[in-house]
CSV table of C-alpha atoms in Angstrom, one decimal:
chain,number,residue,atom,x,y,z
A,1244,UNK,CA,71.5,-152.3,-119.1
A,1245,UNK,CA,71.7,-150.8,-122.6
A,1246,UNK,CA,72.2,-153.5,-125.2
A,1247,UNK,CA,74.6,-152.6,-127.9
A,1248,UNK,CA,73.4,-154.7,-130.5
A,1249,UNK,CA,76.0,-153.0,-133.1
A,1250,UNK,CA,78.9,-154.3,-130.9
A,1251,UNK,CA,77.3,-157.6,-130.8
A,1252,UNK,CA,77.0,-157.8,-134.6
A,1253,UNK,CA,80.8,-157.0,-135.0
A,1254,UNK,CA,81.7,-159.5,-132.2
A,1255,UNK,CA,79.7,-162.3,-134.3
A,1256,UNK,CA,81.4,-161.3,-137.6
A,1257,UNK,CA,84.7,-161.5,-135.8
A,1258,UNK,CA,83.8,-164.9,-134.3
A,1259,UNK,CA,82.5,-166.2,-137.6
A,1260,UNK,CA,85.7,-165.4,-139.4
A,1261,UNK,CA,87.8,-167.1,-136.7
A,1262,UNK,CA,85.7,-170.2,-136.8
A,1263,UNK,CA,85.6,-170.2,-140.5
A,1264,UNK,CA,89.5,-170.2,-140.6
A,1265,UNK,CA,89.5,-173.3,-138.5
A,1266,UNK,CA,86.5,-175.0,-139.8
A,1267,UNK,CA,85.5,-174.3,-143.5
A,1268,UNK,CA,82.2,-175.9,-142.9
A,1269,UNK,CA,81.3,-173.5,-140.1
A,1270,UNK,CA,77.7,-171.8,-140.6
A,1271,UNK,CA,77.9,-168.2,-140.2
A,1272,UNK,CA,75.3,-166.5,-138.0
A,1273,UNK,CA,74.6,-163.8,-140.5
A,1274,UNK,CA,74.8,-166.1,-143.6
A,1275,UNK,CA,71.9,-166.8,-145.9
A,1276,UNK,CA,72.0,-170.5,-144.7
A,1277,UNK,CA,71.7,-169.5,-141.0
A,1278,UNK,CA,67.9,-170.0,-139.7
A,1279,UNK,CA,66.0,-166.9,-140.1
A,1280,UNK,CA,64.4,-165.0,-137.0
A,1281,UNK,CA,61.2,-166.2,-135.7
A,1282,UNK,CA,57.9,-164.1,-135.7
A,1283,UNK,CA,56.3,-162.8,-132.4
A,1284,UNK,CA,53.6,-165.2,-132.8
A,1285,UNK,CA,56.1,-168.2,-133.0
A,1286,UNK,CA,58.0,-166.8,-130.2
A,1287,UNK,CA,54.9,-166.5,-128.1
A,1288,UNK,CA,53.8,-170.0,-129.1
A,1289,UNK,CA,57.0,-171.4,-128.1
A,1290,UNK,CA,56.8,-169.6,-124.8
A,1291,UNK,CA,53.3,-170.8,-124.1
A,1292,UNK,CA,54.2,-174.4,-124.9
A,1293,UNK,CA,57.4,-174.5,-122.8
A,1294,UNK,CA,55.7,-172.7,-119.9
A,1295,UNK,CA,58.4,-169.9,-119.7
A,1296,UNK,CA,59.1,-166.3,-121.0
A,1297,UNK,CA,62.4,-166.1,-122.7
A,1298,UNK,CA,64.9,-163.8,-121.2
A,1299,UNK,CA,64.8,-160.4,-123.0
A,1300,UNK,CA,68.1,-160.5,-124.8
A,1301,UNK,CA,67.5,-164.1,-126.2
A,1302,UNK,CA,64.2,-163.0,-127.1
A,1303,UNK,CA,65.4,-160.1,-129.1
A,1304,UNK,CA,68.0,-162.5,-130.8
A,1305,UNK,CA,65.1,-164.8,-132.0
A,1306,UNK,CA,63.0,-162.0,-133.3
A,1307,UNK,CA,65.5,-159.7,-135.0
A,1308,UNK,CA,68.8,-162.1,-135.7
A,1309,UNK,CA,68.2,-165.7,-136.0
A,1310,UNK,CA,66.4,-168.6,-134.5
A,1311,UNK,CA,69.9,-170.1,-134.0
A,1312,UNK,CA,73.3,-169.5,-135.3
A,1313,UNK,CA,75.7,-169.7,-132.5
A,1314,UNK,CA,72.9,-171.0,-130.1
A,1315,UNK,CA,71.0,-174.1,-130.8
A,1316,UNK,CA,68.3,-173.6,-133.3
A,1317,UNK,CA,64.8,-173.2,-131.7
A,1318,UNK,CA,62.3,-174.8,-133.9
A,1319,UNK,CA,59.0,-176.5,-134.0
A,1320,UNK,CA,58.9,-180.4,-134.9
A,1321,UNK,CA,56.1,-182.7,-134.8
A,1322,UNK,CA,56.8,-183.1,-131.3
A,1323,UNK,CA,56.4,-179.4,-130.5
A,1324,UNK,CA,58.9,-176.4,-129.8
A,1325,UNK,CA,62.6,-177.5,-128.8
A,1326,UNK,CA,66.2,-176.9,-129.5
A,1327,UNK,CA,67.7,-178.6,-132.6
A,1328,UNK,CA,70.2,-181.3,-131.7
A,1329,UNK,CA,69.6,-180.8,-128.0
A,1330,UNK,CA,69.0,-184.1,-126.2
A,1331,UNK,CA,70.0,-182.7,-122.7
A,1332,UNK,CA,67.3,-180.1,-121.7
A,1333,UNK,CA,64.6,-181.5,-119.6
A,1334,UNK,CA,61.6,-179.4,-120.9
A,1335,UNK,CA,59.5,-180.6,-117.8
A,1336,UNK,CA,61.8,-178.8,-115.6
A,1337,UNK,CA,62.2,-175.7,-117.5
A,1338,UNK,CA,59.7,-173.7,-115.2
A,1339,UNK,CA,61.6,-174.8,-112.0
A,1340,UNK,CA,64.0,-172.0,-111.0
A,1341,UNK,CA,67.7,-172.7,-111.7
A,1342,UNK,CA,69.5,-173.7,-108.5
A,1343,UNK,CA,72.7,-172.0,-107.7
A,1344,UNK,CA,75.5,-174.9,-107.4
A,1345,UNK,CA,76.1,-174.1,-103.8
A,1346,UNK,CA,72.5,-175.1,-102.9
A,1347,UNK,CA,72.9,-178.7,-103.6
A,1348,UNK,CA,76.4,-179.4,-102.3
A,1349,UNK,CA,75.2,-180.6,-98.9
A,1350,UNK,CA,72.6,-182.9,-100.5
A,1351,UNK,CA,75.2,-184.3,-102.9
A,1352,UNK,CA,77.6,-185.0,-100.1
A,1353,UNK,CA,74.8,-186.9,-98.1
A,1354,UNK,CA,74.1,-189.0,-101.0
A,1355,UNK,CA,77.7,-189.8,-101.6
A,1356,UNK,CA,78.1,-190.8,-97.9
A,1357,UNK,CA,75.2,-193.4,-98.1
A,1358,UNK,CA,76.2,-195.1,-101.5
A,1359,UNK,CA,75.5,-198.6,-100.7
A,1360,UNK,CA,78.6,-200.7,-100.2
A,1361,UNK,CA,78.7,-204.3,-101.2
A,1362,UNK,CA,80.0,-205.4,-97.8
A,1363,UNK,CA,76.9,-204.1,-96.0
A,1364,UNK,CA,74.5,-206.5,-97.8
A,1365,UNK,CA,74.2,-210.3,-97.4
A,1366,UNK,CA,74.1,-210.9,-101.1
A,1367,UNK,CA,74.8,-209.4,-104.3
A,1368,UNK,CA,71.2,-209.2,-105.4
A,1369,UNK,CA,70.2,-207.0,-102.6
A,1370,UNK,CA,73.4,-204.7,-102.9
A,1371,UNK,CA,72.4,-204.3,-106.7
A,1372,UNK,CA,68.9,-203.4,-105.9
A,1373,UNK,CA,69.9,-201.0,-103.1
A,1374,UNK,CA,72.5,-199.5,-105.5
A,1375,UNK,CA,70.2,-199.1,-108.3
A,1376,UNK,CA,67.6,-197.3,-106.0
A,1377,UNK,CA,70.5,-195.0,-104.8
A,1378,UNK,CA,71.7,-194.3,-108.3
A,1379,UNK,CA,68.2,-193.4,-109.4
A,1380,UNK,CA,68.0,-190.9,-106.5
A,1381,UNK,CA,71.4,-189.6,-107.6
A,1382,UNK,CA,70.2,-189.2,-111.2
A,1383,UNK,CA,67.1,-187.1,-110.0
A,1384,UNK,CA,69.5,-184.7,-108.2
A,1385,UNK,CA,71.7,-184.5,-111.4
A,1386,UNK,CA,68.6,-183.7,-113.7
A,1387,UNK,CA,67.6,-181.0,-111.1
A,1388,UNK,CA,70.9,-179.3,-111.3
A,1389,UNK,CA,70.1,-177.9,-114.6
A,1390,UNK,CA,66.4,-177.0,-113.8
A,1391,UNK,CA,65.2,-173.8,-115.5
A,1392,UNK,CA,68.0,-173.9,-118.0
A,1393,UNK,CA,68.4,-174.6,-121.7
A,1394,UNK,CA,71.5,-176.4,-123.2
A,1395,UNK,CA,72.0,-173.4,-125.5
A,1396,UNK,CA,75.1,-174.8,-127.1
A,1397,UNK,CA,77.1,-178.1,-127.2
A,1398,UNK,CA,80.9,-178.0,-127.4
A,1399,UNK,CA,81.7,-181.9,-127.6
A,1400,UNK,CA,83.3,-184.0,-125.1
A,1401,UNK,CA,80.4,-183.6,-122.9
A,1402,UNK,CA,80.6,-179.8,-122.4
A,1403,UNK,CA,77.7,-177.6,-123.0
A,1404,UNK,CA,76.7,-174.0,-122.4
A,1405,UNK,CA,73.5,-173.2,-120.5
A,1406,UNK,CA,71.0,-170.2,-120.7
A,1407,UNK,CA,69.1,-169.8,-117.6
A,1408,UNK,CA,65.4,-169.0,-118.2
A,1409,UNK,CA,63.8,-169.5,-114.9
A,1410,UNK,CA,64.6,-168.1,-111.3
A,1411,UNK,CA,66.9,-165.3,-109.8
A,1412,UNK,CA,69.8,-166.2,-112.3
A,1413,UNK,CA,67.5,-165.9,-115.3
A,1414,UNK,CA,69.2,-164.5,-118.4
A,1415,UNK,CA,72.7,-165.5,-117.2
A,1416,UNK,CA,75.0,-168.1,-118.9
A,1417,UNK,CA,76.6,-171.2,-117.3
A,1418,UNK,CA,79.0,-174.0,-118.2
A,1419,UNK,CA,78.1,-177.6,-117.8
A,1420,UNK,CA,81.7,-179.2,-117.0
A,1421,UNK,CA,80.4,-182.2,-115.3
A,1422,UNK,CA,82.1,-184.3,-117.8
A,1423,UNK,CA,85.5,-183.7,-116.2
A,1424,UNK,CA,85.2,-181.4,-113.1
A,1425,UNK,CA,81.8,-182.4,-112.0
A,1426,UNK,CA,80.7,-178.8,-111.8
A,1427,UNK,CA,78.4,-176.5,-113.3
A,1428,UNK,CA,80.3,-173.0,-113.5
A,1429,UNK,CA,79.2,-169.5,-114.2
A,1430,UNK,CA,80.4,-167.8,-117.3
A,1431,UNK,CA,81.6,-164.3,-116.2
A,1432,UNK,CA,82.9,-161.0,-117.4
A,1433,UNK,CA,84.6,-158.7,-115.1
A,1434,UNK,CA,83.7,-160.9,-112.1
A,1435,UNK,CA,79.9,-160.8,-112.9
A,1436,UNK,CA,77.6,-163.1,-114.5
A,1437,UNK,CA,77.6,-163.1,-118.3
A,1438,UNK,CA,74.3,-162.4,-120.1
A,1439,UNK,CA,73.2,-163.9,-123.3
A,1440,UNK,CA,74.0,-160.7,-125.2
A,1441,UNK,CA,77.5,-160.6,-123.6
A,1442,UNK,CA,78.0,-164.3,-124.5
A,1443,UNK,CA,77.0,-164.4,-128.1
A,1444,UNK,CA,80.0,-164.2,-130.4
A,1445,UNK,CA,82.3,-165.3,-127.5
A,1446,UNK,CA,84.0,-168.7,-126.7
A,1447,UNK,CA,82.4,-170.2,-123.6
A,1448,UNK,CA,85.8,-171.7,-122.7
A,1449,UNK,CA,87.3,-168.1,-122.6
A,1450,UNK,CA,84.8,-167.0,-120.1
A,1451,UNK,CA,84.4,-169.8,-117.7
A,1452,UNK,CA,85.5,-169.6,-114.1
A,1453,UNK,CA,87.3,-172.7,-113.6
């Protein structure tokens, strides 16, 4: 696919103008205050540390447009490379392929069916211990739902946009709507998965398939 970066730049300008009207403090992608691009050496250093290779379109954005802007800013802190303001991405799972949501439905249903019930235990302490073990197992499943993906943008109220960086869906964009509908949903355009270059400058809520 040929990437029309000129069209993307125009889309970003339109998006920045719209956001500036509703939020005067909005930091424009192309403004002097937006983080500058990264060097090739910096991008390679980030990839080496994170154990992945960034999708081509995102990599192009980092090298020629900005280290952030609409996406969370990729930067190096004392702790190493990561995304500014991102507390959700599990860096240890970035190299694990992102699973399609259909792949864990059966597993989640099985876990739901065996949630420990108080009436099945002789005392409260044993029920609490069993429920904690079950809850820990459920938490591991929830963490693995976003394996191989970066929380590239936060939208408030628990909503986030994901960029897949590993596996067969690498380079596509997803929406974490678990705060309300308990689902991770694809961002789509013309009934196909949206790529990073197609997403940037758009509102995720406008292209999520509810």
